[in-house]
Short mmCIF file of C-alpha atoms in Angstrom, two decimals:
data_model
loop_
_atom_site.label_atom_id
_atom_site.label_comp_id
_atom_site.label_asym_id
_atom_site.label_seq_id
_atom_site.Cartn_x
_atom_site.Cartn_y
_atom_site.Cartn_z
CA MET A 17 -16.28 135.88 -75.56
CA SER A 18 -15.12 133.23 -78.00
CA LEU A 19 -13.23 130.28 -76.51
CA THR A 20 -10.66 130.52 -79.31
CA PRO A 21 -9.03 133.51 -81.01
CA ARG A 22 -10.23 134.47 -84.45
CA GLU A 23 -8.51 132.97 -87.47
CA PRO A 24 -5.68 135.11 -88.92
CA ARG A 25 -6.50 137.24 -91.91
CA GLU A 26 -5.52 136.10 -95.38
CA PRO A 27 -2.68 138.16 -96.90
CA SER A 28 -3.94 141.09 -98.96
CA ALA A 29 -2.90 141.97 -102.50
CA ASP A 30 -0.59 144.70 -101.21
CA GLY A 31 1.28 142.31 -98.95
CA GLY A 32 -0.90 143.07 -95.90
CA GLY A 33 -2.59 140.46 -93.73
CA ARG A 34 -1.98 139.91 -90.08
CA HIS A 35 0.89 142.36 -90.31
CA GLY A 36 -0.85 144.39 -93.01
CA GLY A 37 -2.82 147.60 -92.77
CA GLY A 38 0.28 149.51 -91.72
CA ARG A 39 0.09 148.17 -88.11
CA ARG A 40 3.40 146.56 -87.24
CA GLY A 41 3.02 143.74 -84.75
CA GLY A 42 -0.77 144.17 -84.62
CA GLY A 43 -2.98 141.37 -83.21
CA PRO A 44 -5.75 139.56 -85.07
CA ASP A 45 -8.16 142.37 -84.25
CA GLY A 46 -5.63 144.99 -85.02
CA GLY A 47 -4.77 145.50 -81.34
CA PRO A 48 -1.32 145.68 -79.77
CA PRO A 49 0.66 142.48 -78.97
CA ARG A 50 0.05 142.76 -75.18
CA ARG A 51 -3.73 142.76 -75.64
CA ARG A 52 -3.48 139.83 -78.08
CA ARG A 53 -1.54 137.78 -75.52
CA ARG A 54 -4.15 138.54 -72.83
CA VAL A 55 -6.94 137.33 -75.15
CA LEU A 56 -5.07 134.12 -75.93
CA ARG A 57 -4.31 133.43 -72.27
CA TRP A 58 -7.94 134.05 -71.24
CA SER A 59 -9.32 131.88 -74.05
CA ALA A 60 -6.95 129.03 -73.22
CA THR A 61 -7.88 129.21 -69.53
CA VAL A 62 -11.61 129.10 -70.24
CA LEU A 63 -11.15 126.21 -72.68
CA ALA A 64 -9.08 124.26 -70.12
CA VAL A 65 -11.74 124.74 -67.43
CA VAL A 66 -14.49 123.55 -69.80
CA ILE A 67 -12.49 120.47 -70.89
CA LEU A 68 -11.51 119.52 -67.34
CA GLY A 69 -15.02 120.14 -66.06
CA THR A 70 -16.56 117.97 -68.77
CA ALA A 71 -14.01 115.23 -68.23
CA GLY A 72 -14.63 115.32 -64.49
CA ALA A 73 -18.38 115.07 -64.96
CA GLY A 74 -17.87 112.25 -67.46
CA TYR A 75 -15.66 110.37 -65.01
CA LEU A 76 -18.16 110.83 -62.19
CA TYR A 77 -21.00 109.62 -64.42
CA TYR A 78 -18.92 106.63 -65.52
CA GLU A 79 -18.31 105.76 -61.87
CA HIS A 80 -22.03 106.25 -61.19
CA LEU A 81 -22.89 103.71 -63.89
CA ASN A 82 -20.28 101.29 -62.56
CA GLY A 83 -21.84 101.68 -59.13
CA ASN A 84 -25.21 100.61 -60.55
CA ILE A 85 -23.89 97.22 -61.64
CA ARG A 86 -24.45 94.27 -59.31
CA LYS A 87 -21.91 91.47 -59.63
CA GLY A 88 -21.59 87.83 -58.62
CA GLN A 89 -19.33 84.77 -58.84
CA ARG A 90 -19.07 83.23 -62.33
CA SER A 91 -19.55 79.60 -61.24
CA SER A 92 -20.69 78.21 -57.89
CA GLY A 93 -21.07 74.54 -58.87
CA ASP A 94 -19.06 71.51 -59.90
CA SER A 95 -18.33 71.66 -63.62
CA LYS A 96 -15.77 70.12 -65.95
CA ALA A 97 -16.48 72.00 -69.20
CA LYS A 98 -13.45 73.23 -71.13
CA ARG A 99 -13.04 76.17 -73.47
CA THR A 100 -13.22 75.55 -77.21
CA GLU A 101 -9.74 75.64 -78.74
CA PRO A 102 -8.79 78.79 -80.68
CA ASN A 103 -9.06 78.88 -84.44
CA ALA A 104 -6.10 79.54 -86.75
CA ALA A 105 -6.34 83.26 -86.00
CA GLY A 106 -6.20 82.64 -82.24
CA GLN A 107 -9.88 83.55 -81.77
CA THR A 108 -12.26 81.73 -79.41
CA PRO A 109 -16.06 81.71 -79.20
CA LEU A 110 -17.83 83.69 -76.49
CA ASN A 111 -20.72 82.21 -74.51
CA ILE A 112 -22.99 84.25 -72.24
CA LEU A 113 -25.85 82.77 -70.21
CA LEU A 114 -28.86 85.11 -69.93
CA ILE A 115 -31.20 84.31 -67.02
CA GLY A 116 -34.61 85.87 -66.48
CA SER A 117 -35.41 85.75 -62.76
CA ASP A 118 -38.95 85.61 -61.36
CA SER A 119 -37.77 87.34 -58.17
CA ARG A 120 -40.52 89.13 -56.26
CA ASN A 121 -38.26 90.45 -53.53
CA SER A 122 -39.10 94.12 -54.14
CA ASP A 123 -42.31 96.16 -54.24
CA GLU A 124 -41.74 96.85 -57.94
CA ASN A 125 -41.33 93.17 -58.83
CA VAL A 126 -44.36 92.12 -56.74
CA LYS A 127 -46.45 94.76 -58.52
CA LEU A 128 -45.29 93.57 -61.94
CA GLY A 129 -45.24 89.83 -61.26
CA GLY A 130 -48.17 89.37 -58.88
CA SER A 131 -48.09 86.49 -56.40
CA LYS A 132 -47.34 88.42 -53.21
CA ASP A 133 -47.14 85.06 -51.42
CA SER A 134 -43.86 84.41 -53.25
CA ARG A 135 -42.13 87.45 -51.78
CA GLY A 136 -38.99 86.42 -49.93
CA ASN A 137 -38.72 83.06 -51.71
CA PRO A 138 -35.50 82.26 -53.60
CA PRO A 139 -35.93 83.34 -57.23
CA LEU A 140 -36.35 80.80 -60.02
CA GLY A 141 -34.67 81.05 -63.43
CA ASP A 142 -37.77 81.00 -65.61
CA VAL A 143 -35.92 82.20 -68.73
CA GLN A 144 -32.56 80.61 -69.57
CA MET A 145 -30.86 81.36 -72.85
CA LEU A 146 -27.29 80.87 -74.03
CA ILE A 147 -25.94 83.57 -76.33
CA HIS A 148 -23.12 82.14 -78.44
CA LEU A 149 -20.83 84.45 -80.46
CA SER A 150 -18.64 82.64 -82.98
CA ALA A 151 -14.87 82.90 -82.75
CA ASP A 152 -14.75 85.22 -85.77
CA ARG A 153 -17.76 87.21 -84.45
CA LYS A 154 -19.57 86.76 -87.77
CA SER A 155 -22.43 84.60 -86.51
CA ALA A 156 -24.39 84.17 -83.29
CA ALA A 157 -26.89 81.80 -81.71
CA MET A 158 -29.49 82.14 -78.97
CA VAL A 159 -30.36 78.75 -77.45
CA SER A 160 -33.13 78.34 -74.88
CA ILE A 161 -33.79 75.50 -72.46
CA PRO A 162 -37.44 75.38 -71.31
CA ARG A 163 -37.81 76.16 -67.62
CA ASP A 164 -39.58 72.84 -66.90
CA THR A 165 -36.72 70.69 -68.21
CA ARG A 166 -35.60 67.93 -65.82
CA VAL A 167 -31.80 67.78 -65.60
CA ASP A 168 -28.97 66.85 -63.25
CA ILE A 169 -28.12 69.88 -61.09
CA PRO A 170 -24.59 69.62 -59.62
CA LYS A 171 -23.45 70.30 -56.10
CA CYS A 172 -23.45 74.08 -55.64
CA THR A 173 -22.41 76.50 -52.90
CA ASP A 174 -24.21 79.82 -52.61
CA PRO A 175 -21.41 82.47 -52.60
CA ALA A 176 -23.65 84.89 -50.69
CA THR A 177 -24.57 82.62 -47.77
CA GLY A 178 -22.00 79.83 -47.94
CA LYS A 179 -24.80 77.24 -47.93
CA THR A 180 -24.00 74.08 -49.89
CA TYR A 181 -26.67 72.28 -51.89
CA PRO A 182 -26.12 68.59 -52.77
CA ALA A 183 -26.35 67.39 -56.36
CA THR A 184 -29.89 66.56 -57.41
CA ASN A 185 -32.06 65.69 -60.37
CA GLY A 186 -34.73 68.35 -60.77
CA ILE A 187 -36.22 71.14 -62.85
CA ILE A 188 -33.60 73.44 -64.35
CA ASN A 189 -35.28 76.67 -63.18
CA GLU A 190 -34.64 75.55 -59.57
CA SER A 191 -30.87 75.80 -60.10
CA LEU A 192 -30.98 79.58 -59.55
CA ALA A 193 -32.27 79.00 -56.01
CA ARG A 194 -29.51 76.47 -55.26
CA GLY A 195 -26.45 78.73 -55.40
CA GLY A 196 -27.41 81.64 -57.62
CA ALA A 197 -26.63 82.24 -61.28
CA GLY A 198 -23.29 80.47 -60.88
CA CYS A 199 -25.15 77.22 -60.14
CA THR A 200 -27.33 77.65 -63.22
CA LEU A 201 -24.16 78.20 -65.27
CA ALA A 202 -22.59 74.99 -63.89
CA THR A 203 -25.81 73.08 -64.63
CA TRP A 204 -25.74 74.25 -68.24
CA GLU A 205 -22.04 73.40 -68.62
CA ASN A 206 -22.55 69.85 -67.34
CA LEU A 207 -25.58 69.31 -69.58
CA THR A 208 -24.07 70.76 -72.76
CA GLY A 209 -20.28 70.44 -72.37
CA VAL A 210 -20.11 74.09 -73.51
CA TYR A 211 -17.79 76.37 -71.52
CA ILE A 212 -19.75 79.50 -70.53
CA ASP A 213 -17.69 82.65 -70.09
CA HIS A 214 -20.21 84.91 -68.34
CA TRP A 215 -23.76 85.15 -67.02
CA MET A 216 -26.29 87.97 -66.81
CA THR A 217 -29.57 88.03 -64.90
CA ILE A 218 -32.53 90.37 -65.23
CA ASP A 219 -35.77 90.58 -63.22
CA PHE A 220 -39.29 91.84 -64.03
CA ALA A 221 -38.49 95.49 -63.26
CA GLY A 222 -35.32 95.30 -65.35
CA VAL A 223 -37.24 94.07 -68.39
CA VAL A 224 -39.62 97.04 -68.10
CA ARG A 225 -36.76 99.56 -67.77
CA MET A 226 -34.89 98.14 -70.75
CA ALA A 227 -38.00 98.02 -72.95
CA ASP A 228 -38.75 101.67 -72.15
CA ALA A 229 -35.16 102.75 -72.80
CA ILE A 230 -35.15 101.05 -76.20
CA GLY A 231 -38.41 102.78 -77.09
CA GLY A 232 -40.43 99.66 -77.76
CA VAL A 233 -40.05 96.42 -79.73
CA ASP A 234 -42.25 95.20 -82.60
CA VAL A 235 -44.13 91.93 -82.04
CA CYS A 236 -46.94 90.20 -83.94
CA VAL A 237 -49.95 87.95 -83.19
CA LYS A 238 -52.12 86.18 -85.75
CA GLN A 239 -55.31 86.50 -83.68
CA ASN A 240 -56.58 88.79 -80.94
CA VAL A 241 -54.92 87.63 -77.71
CA TRP A 242 -55.84 88.03 -74.03
CA ASP A 243 -53.76 85.97 -71.60
CA HIS A 244 -56.18 85.97 -68.64
CA PRO A 245 -57.29 83.53 -65.91
CA THR A 246 -59.86 80.93 -66.95
CA ALA A 247 -62.11 78.61 -64.99
CA SER A 248 -59.62 75.75 -65.37
CA VAL A 249 -56.28 77.61 -65.54
CA PRO A 250 -55.50 80.42 -63.05
CA GLY A 251 -52.97 83.15 -63.63
CA GLY A 252 -51.95 84.73 -66.90
CA SER A 253 -49.72 87.64 -67.88
CA GLY A 254 -52.57 90.00 -68.77
CA LEU A 255 -51.28 90.54 -72.32
CA LYS A 256 -54.10 91.87 -74.50
CA LEU A 257 -53.49 92.75 -78.15
CA THR A 258 -55.46 92.79 -81.38
CA ALA A 259 -54.31 90.70 -84.32
CA GLY A 260 -51.36 92.14 -86.22
CA SER A 261 -48.13 93.94 -85.36
CA HIS A 262 -47.65 96.08 -82.26
CA LYS A 263 -44.81 97.96 -80.63
CA VAL A 264 -44.68 96.84 -77.00
CA LYS A 265 -42.69 98.47 -74.21
CA GLY A 266 -42.74 98.78 -70.45
CA LYS A 267 -45.17 96.48 -68.66
CA GLN A 268 -46.63 95.26 -71.95
CA ALA A 269 -43.19 94.02 -73.05
CA LEU A 270 -42.92 92.07 -69.80
CA GLN A 271 -46.36 90.60 -70.42
CA TRP A 272 -45.27 89.42 -73.86
CA LEU A 273 -42.17 87.72 -72.46
CA ARG A 274 -44.11 86.07 -69.59
CA THR A 275 -47.10 84.85 -71.61
CA ARG A 276 -47.34 81.07 -71.70
CA HIS A 277 -50.98 79.91 -71.61
CA ALA A 278 -52.08 81.98 -74.61
CA TRP A 279 -49.31 80.48 -76.75
CA GLY A 280 -50.26 76.97 -75.69
CA SER A 281 -47.10 75.87 -73.86
CA ASP A 282 -43.81 76.86 -72.30
CA LEU A 283 -42.09 75.80 -75.52
CA MET A 284 -44.07 78.37 -77.48
CA ARG A 285 -43.19 80.97 -74.87
CA ALA A 286 -39.53 80.39 -75.78
CA ARG A 287 -40.44 81.06 -79.42
CA ALA A 288 -42.17 84.33 -78.48
CA GLN A 289 -39.09 85.36 -76.48
CA HIS A 290 -36.84 84.63 -79.46
CA MET A 291 -39.07 86.76 -81.68
CA TYR A 292 -38.87 89.60 -79.16
CA LEU A 293 -35.07 89.46 -78.86
CA ASN A 294 -34.57 89.24 -82.63
CA SER A 295 -36.83 92.25 -83.06
CA MET A 296 -35.00 94.11 -80.28
CA ILE A 297 -31.63 93.47 -81.96
CA ARG A 298 -32.98 94.75 -85.29
CA THR A 299 -34.36 97.82 -83.51
CA LEU A 300 -31.05 98.63 -81.81
CA LYS A 301 -29.15 98.15 -85.07
CA ASN A 302 -31.44 100.66 -86.78
CA GLN A 303 -31.17 103.25 -84.03
CA ASN A 304 -28.34 105.80 -83.93
CA VAL A 305 -28.06 105.54 -80.16
CA PHE A 306 -24.33 106.16 -80.19
CA THR A 307 -24.82 109.60 -81.71
CA ASP A 308 -27.87 110.46 -79.59
CA THR A 309 -26.57 111.41 -76.14
CA GLY A 310 -30.00 111.32 -74.50
CA ARG A 311 -30.87 107.87 -75.82
CA LEU A 312 -27.42 106.53 -74.99
CA THR A 313 -27.70 107.85 -71.42
CA ASP A 314 -31.14 106.29 -70.99
CA LEU A 315 -29.89 102.92 -72.26
CA ALA A 316 -26.78 103.04 -70.05
CA GLU A 317 -28.86 103.85 -66.95
CA ALA A 318 -31.42 101.15 -67.73
CA ALA A 319 -28.84 98.46 -68.51
CA THR A 320 -26.65 99.05 -65.47
CA LYS A 321 -29.65 99.18 -63.12
CA SER A 322 -31.37 96.17 -64.68
CA LEU A 323 -28.58 93.62 -65.07
CA GLN A 324 -26.66 91.59 -62.54
CA VAL A 325 -23.55 90.11 -64.13
CA SER A 326 -20.66 87.75 -63.37
CA GLU A 327 -17.86 89.72 -61.80
CA GLU A 328 -15.35 89.49 -64.66
CA ILE A 329 -17.60 91.68 -66.88
CA GLY A 330 -18.78 94.00 -64.10
CA THR A 331 -17.78 97.34 -65.63
CA VAL A 332 -19.47 99.67 -68.09
CA LYS A 333 -16.59 99.33 -70.55
CA LYS A 334 -16.74 95.54 -70.63
CA LEU A 335 -20.52 95.51 -71.02
CA TYR A 336 -20.24 98.11 -73.79
CA ASP A 337 -17.60 96.01 -75.56
CA LEU A 338 -19.84 92.93 -75.35
CA GLY A 339 -22.74 94.91 -76.78
CA MET A 340 -20.62 96.14 -79.67
CA GLU A 341 -19.47 92.60 -80.47
CA LEU A 342 -23.06 91.39 -80.65
CA LYS A 343 -24.11 94.48 -82.62
CA SER A 344 -21.49 93.68 -85.28
CA VAL A 345 -23.15 90.35 -86.20
CA PRO A 346 -25.50 90.66 -89.22
CA THR A 347 -29.09 89.76 -88.35
CA ASP A 348 -29.20 87.03 -91.00
CA ARG A 349 -26.34 85.31 -89.16
CA ILE A 350 -28.26 85.18 -85.84
CA THR A 351 -30.21 81.98 -85.16
CA SER A 352 -32.57 81.31 -82.25
CA VAL A 353 -33.37 77.72 -81.25
CA THR A 354 -34.98 75.80 -78.40
CA MET A 355 -33.28 72.70 -77.05
CA PRO A 356 -34.75 69.64 -78.79
CA ASN A 357 -36.84 67.91 -76.14
CA VAL A 358 -39.37 65.17 -75.45
CA THR A 359 -41.99 64.67 -72.74
CA ASP A 360 -40.54 63.61 -69.39
CA PRO A 361 -41.53 59.96 -68.81
CA GLN A 362 -41.70 60.71 -65.07
CA ASN A 363 -43.98 63.75 -65.37
CA ALA A 364 -46.03 64.75 -68.40
CA ASP A 365 -45.87 68.43 -67.36
CA HIS A 366 -42.08 68.43 -67.77
CA VAL A 367 -39.66 67.77 -70.61
CA VAL A 368 -36.21 66.22 -70.91
CA PRO A 369 -33.53 66.65 -73.60
CA ASP A 370 -34.07 64.70 -76.80
CA ALA A 371 -30.68 63.02 -76.33
CA THR A 372 -29.54 62.60 -79.95
CA ASN A 373 -30.86 65.90 -81.31
CA ALA A 374 -30.00 67.98 -78.26
CA ASP A 375 -26.44 66.66 -78.28
CA LYS A 376 -26.13 67.64 -81.94
CA VAL A 377 -26.93 71.24 -81.01
CA TRP A 378 -24.46 71.13 -78.11
CA GLN A 379 -21.76 69.75 -80.41
CA MET A 380 -22.35 72.56 -82.90
CA LEU A 381 -21.85 75.07 -80.09
CA ARG A 382 -18.76 73.28 -78.73
CA ASP A 383 -17.21 73.06 -82.21
CA ASP A 384 -18.34 76.58 -83.13
CA VAL A 385 -20.32 75.41 -86.16
CA PRO A 386 -22.72 78.17 -87.33
CA LEU A 387 -26.40 77.43 -86.75
CA ASP A 388 -27.22 79.26 -90.00
CA LYS A 389 -26.21 78.52 -93.60
CA ASN A 390 -25.52 82.13 -94.55
CA GLY A 391 -21.77 82.20 -94.09
CA LYS A 392 -18.62 80.20 -93.61
CA ALA A 393 -17.57 78.38 -90.45
CA SER A 394 -15.16 80.28 -88.20
CA GLY A 395 -13.01 77.17 -87.85
CA ALA A 396 -12.59 77.29 -84.10
CA LYS A 397 -11.37 73.68 -84.09
CA LYS A 398 -8.97 74.03 -87.01
CA LYS A 399 -5.93 75.63 -85.45
CA THR A 400 -2.84 73.84 -86.70
CA GLY A 401 -0.74 71.91 -84.25
CA THR A 402 -3.60 71.12 -81.83
CA SER A 403 -4.10 67.42 -82.71
CA THR A 404 -3.62 65.02 -79.81
CA PRO A 405 -0.03 63.65 -79.78
CA THR A 406 0.39 59.89 -79.48
CA LYS A 407 2.09 58.61 -76.32
CA THR A 408 3.91 55.30 -75.84
CA PRO A 409 2.10 52.79 -73.57
CA SER A 410 3.85 52.03 -70.29
CA VAL A 411 3.00 48.29 -70.26
CA ASP A 412 1.85 45.52 -72.58
CA PRO A 413 -1.95 45.29 -73.12
CA GLY A 414 -2.17 42.03 -71.17
CA SER A 415 -0.62 43.65 -68.09
CA LEU A 416 -2.90 46.71 -68.03
CA GLY A 417 -5.88 46.80 -65.71
CA VAL A 418 -8.86 48.47 -67.41
CA GLN A 419 -12.22 49.31 -65.80
CA VAL A 420 -15.31 49.62 -68.01
CA GLN A 421 -18.33 51.61 -66.77
CA ASN A 422 -21.86 51.60 -68.17
CA ALA A 423 -23.02 55.22 -68.59
CA THR A 424 -25.63 54.59 -71.29
CA ARG A 425 -28.53 55.84 -69.15
CA THR A 426 -30.21 58.97 -70.47
CA SER A 427 -33.05 61.14 -69.23
CA THR A 428 -35.42 59.18 -71.49
CA GLU A 429 -33.83 55.72 -71.71
CA LEU A 430 -32.74 53.12 -69.16
CA PRO A 431 -29.12 51.93 -69.26
CA VAL A 432 -28.34 49.09 -71.64
CA GLY A 433 -28.03 45.91 -69.60
CA GLN A 434 -24.56 44.33 -69.31
CA ARG A 435 -23.08 46.98 -71.57
CA ALA A 436 -19.88 47.31 -69.52
CA SER A 437 -19.35 43.55 -69.54
CA ALA A 438 -19.84 43.41 -73.32
CA ILE A 439 -17.17 46.07 -73.97
CA ALA A 440 -14.82 44.46 -71.44
CA GLN A 441 -15.08 41.23 -73.48
CA VAL A 442 -14.29 43.16 -76.68
CA LEU A 443 -11.16 44.56 -75.01
CA ALA A 444 -10.12 41.09 -73.81
CA GLY A 445 -10.34 39.86 -77.40
CA LYS A 446 -7.95 42.63 -78.42
CA GLY A 447 -5.32 41.66 -75.86
CA PHE A 448 -6.46 43.68 -72.84
CA THR A 449 -7.17 40.51 -70.88
CA ARG A 450 -7.41 42.30 -67.52
CA ALA A 451 -10.34 44.45 -68.63
CA ALA A 452 -13.36 44.12 -66.28
CA ALA A 453 -16.78 45.68 -65.84
CA ASP A 454 -17.22 48.13 -62.93
CA THR A 455 -20.66 47.13 -61.63
CA THR A 456 -20.58 49.64 -58.77
CA ALA A 457 -20.88 52.71 -61.03
CA THR A 458 -24.27 54.17 -61.95
CA LEU A 459 -23.51 56.84 -64.50
CA SER A 460 -24.99 58.89 -67.30
CA ALA A 461 -22.85 60.37 -70.08
CA ASP A 462 -23.73 61.67 -73.52
CA LYS A 463 -20.31 60.80 -74.94
CA THR A 464 -17.98 57.84 -74.50
CA VAL A 465 -14.59 58.73 -73.00
CA VAL A 466 -11.44 56.93 -71.88
CA GLN A 467 -10.08 58.38 -68.64
CA TYR A 468 -6.71 58.04 -66.93
CA PRO A 469 -5.51 59.45 -63.55
CA SER A 470 -1.89 60.41 -64.24
CA ALA A 471 0.44 61.32 -67.11
CA ASP A 472 2.29 57.99 -67.03
CA LEU A 473 -0.93 56.19 -68.09
CA GLU A 474 -1.86 58.50 -70.97
CA GLY A 475 -0.24 56.25 -73.58
CA ASP A 476 -2.04 53.23 -72.17
CA ALA A 477 -5.40 55.05 -72.30
CA GLN A 478 -4.71 56.00 -75.91
CA ALA A 479 -3.95 52.38 -76.78
CA VAL A 480 -7.28 51.30 -75.27
CA ALA A 481 -9.12 54.00 -77.23
CA LYS A 482 -7.44 52.99 -80.51
CA SER A 483 -8.39 49.35 -80.03
CA LEU A 484 -12.07 50.31 -79.73
CA GLY A 485 -12.07 52.96 -82.47
CA ILE A 486 -12.59 55.80 -79.99
CA PRO A 487 -10.95 59.09 -81.15
CA LEU A 488 -7.94 60.29 -79.15
CA SER A 489 -9.77 63.55 -78.46
CA ALA A 490 -12.01 61.48 -76.15
CA VAL A 491 -9.04 60.41 -74.00
CA LYS A 492 -9.15 62.60 -70.88
CA LYS A 493 -7.16 62.93 -67.70
CA SER A 494 -9.39 62.67 -64.62
CA THR A 495 -8.83 62.53 -60.88
CA ALA A 496 -12.15 60.67 -60.52
CA VAL A 497 -10.59 57.36 -61.63
CA SER A 498 -7.78 55.26 -60.17
CA GLY A 499 -6.72 53.60 -63.42
CA VAL A 500 -7.51 53.52 -67.13
CA THR A 501 -11.31 53.58 -67.37
CA VAL A 502 -13.65 53.33 -70.35
CA VAL A 503 -16.91 55.21 -69.73
CA VAL A 504 -19.39 53.85 -72.29
CA GLY A 505 -21.80 56.71 -73.01
CA ALA A 506 -25.22 57.08 -74.59
CA ASP A 507 -23.60 57.53 -78.01
CA TRP A 508 -22.54 53.85 -77.98
CA ARG A 509 -25.51 51.80 -76.83
CA THR A 510 -24.99 48.97 -79.35
CA GLY A 511 -22.20 47.29 -81.31
CA SER A 512 -18.67 46.20 -80.51
CA ALA A 513 -16.92 49.01 -82.40
CA TYR A 514 -17.36 52.64 -81.50
CA PRO A 515 -19.61 54.24 -84.16
CA LYS A 516 -17.98 56.77 -86.43
CA GLN A 517 -19.05 60.28 -85.56
CA SER A 518 -19.90 62.66 -88.41
CA SER A 519 -19.16 66.34 -87.87
CA PRO A 520 -22.24 68.59 -88.07
CA LYS A 521 -22.45 71.08 -90.93
CA ALA A 522 -23.44 74.74 -90.78
CA GLY A 523 -27.19 75.17 -90.50
CA ASP A 524 -27.81 71.42 -90.20
CA LEU A 525 -30.11 71.72 -87.18
CA PRO A 526 -32.51 69.05 -85.88
CA SER A 527 -36.06 69.54 -87.12
CA ASN A 528 -37.39 69.90 -83.56
CA SER A 529 -35.12 72.81 -82.60
CA ASP A 530 -37.70 75.43 -83.70
CA ALA A 531 -35.05 77.58 -85.42
CA ILE A 532 -35.76 81.25 -86.27
CA ASN A 533 -33.42 83.48 -88.28
CA GLY A 534 -32.78 86.94 -86.84
CA SER A 535 -33.61 88.68 -90.12
CA ASP A 536 -37.07 87.10 -90.39
CA THR A 537 -39.54 89.96 -89.86
CA LYS A 538 -42.62 87.89 -90.76
CA GLN A 539 -42.75 85.80 -87.58
CA CYS A 540 -46.16 85.98 -85.87
CA MET A 541 -47.45 84.05 -82.84
CA ASP A 542 -50.48 81.76 -83.05
CA VAL A 543 -52.92 82.22 -80.17
CA TYR A 544 -54.43 79.20 -78.39
CA LYS A 545 -58.17 79.37 -79.06
CA VAL A 546 -59.21 79.69 -75.40
CA TYR A 547 -57.30 82.98 -75.20
CA GLN A 548 -58.63 84.55 -78.40
CA TRP A 549 -61.19 87.34 -78.09
#
């Protein structure tokens, strides 16, 4: 039986139609009114059951997908990063930290990742990548920090166990084992000054599931590659491909993402990962997954089983919305880069941020400046009425006590000797005769700031900043100081006047950031000669 009654007949030339044919009050099939009403009631009942049944199944499946998602605390460490101010349209950038875990705490992950001896150990964050969506959602960036980068890791508390880990200076991939993904997020925020809205983690098994659900991703090598153990270097991902383009999925996709030796370094592994993700985004954009129920179901199952996310995005709807926002960005407006870095002077096997160039990338992210040159800036810092208002000082300059701290130390350079004393003398010459160097502080800061502890001293802090040429945007309230304090950062290692800071322009990336545009389909990995076959 049809679920809906047949359409009424068109009127005939003799005035017939649904009341035509000489049958007064006849139904659509010519039957009596009582029969017609029974047909309508039965059809409506069947249709209602089908609709309600489908909706019920859909709701149960939606709840099933939500039940797949594992969630965790957004931040578990000390961090002072602040959100970028909205643009004129009230829009703000969105930053998501993607972490690839080397966890081997399941049979599946041990099988895929080898090293059974590591089972039970806290996982390390071997892949760390910030996904930045511009405020207007017209451009995006993917920024990697190599796993062997030495950084300051803040004090973190593991939300699962309650264990507190003291602040330390170590390799960034260790942050995941010192309080979970929330500690890695706090480490990134302190290093970059970029506020990170969410995190996502994925393990070996998750990569395989996602690659299979997508149906494979195109990658390319310039020479035959086999990432296998050698007499001098153990391990290897097992990746084995002939020269040219290949569609990798499942375990082979994981091998591509984990390969390091065959590319020559961990830095080149980041490049291979960027190529993979760019290719994956192009693949998803070209697929009609939202009209293919089977494919959409496979992707939903794989994603919800594979990802662990920060709790504020722990529903299918929120993950779907995030995916749609990323999907809306044109591929030629997506830029992948690796943090500019130099060899760690303490350990040649590690790297540290290339202070000047790395900070330029972080500033572009903080100010929402596009990393590509293919569009206009979203203007996240250009909302009217957001300039810092000037406050009236509470006392004369000669009556104000000012502390000056030397924070010029970087990961690659020693602090400038007597720098705090030199700036204190500059302040004294400008009337702040009570300015003095704080010799007890051992600090490191990328940017110079003027801090004050309470609102009544804001005008005084602004007056100090003006006298040194420091912008008012660098005047910050802080409970870490007891009075007006100038923190001389690595951006002011020489000179008596604060150097003028030029704003970065769209696409003006440092040469050592290894930038790749998302629309570039000609990228192909070079294979280190030892691993060619």
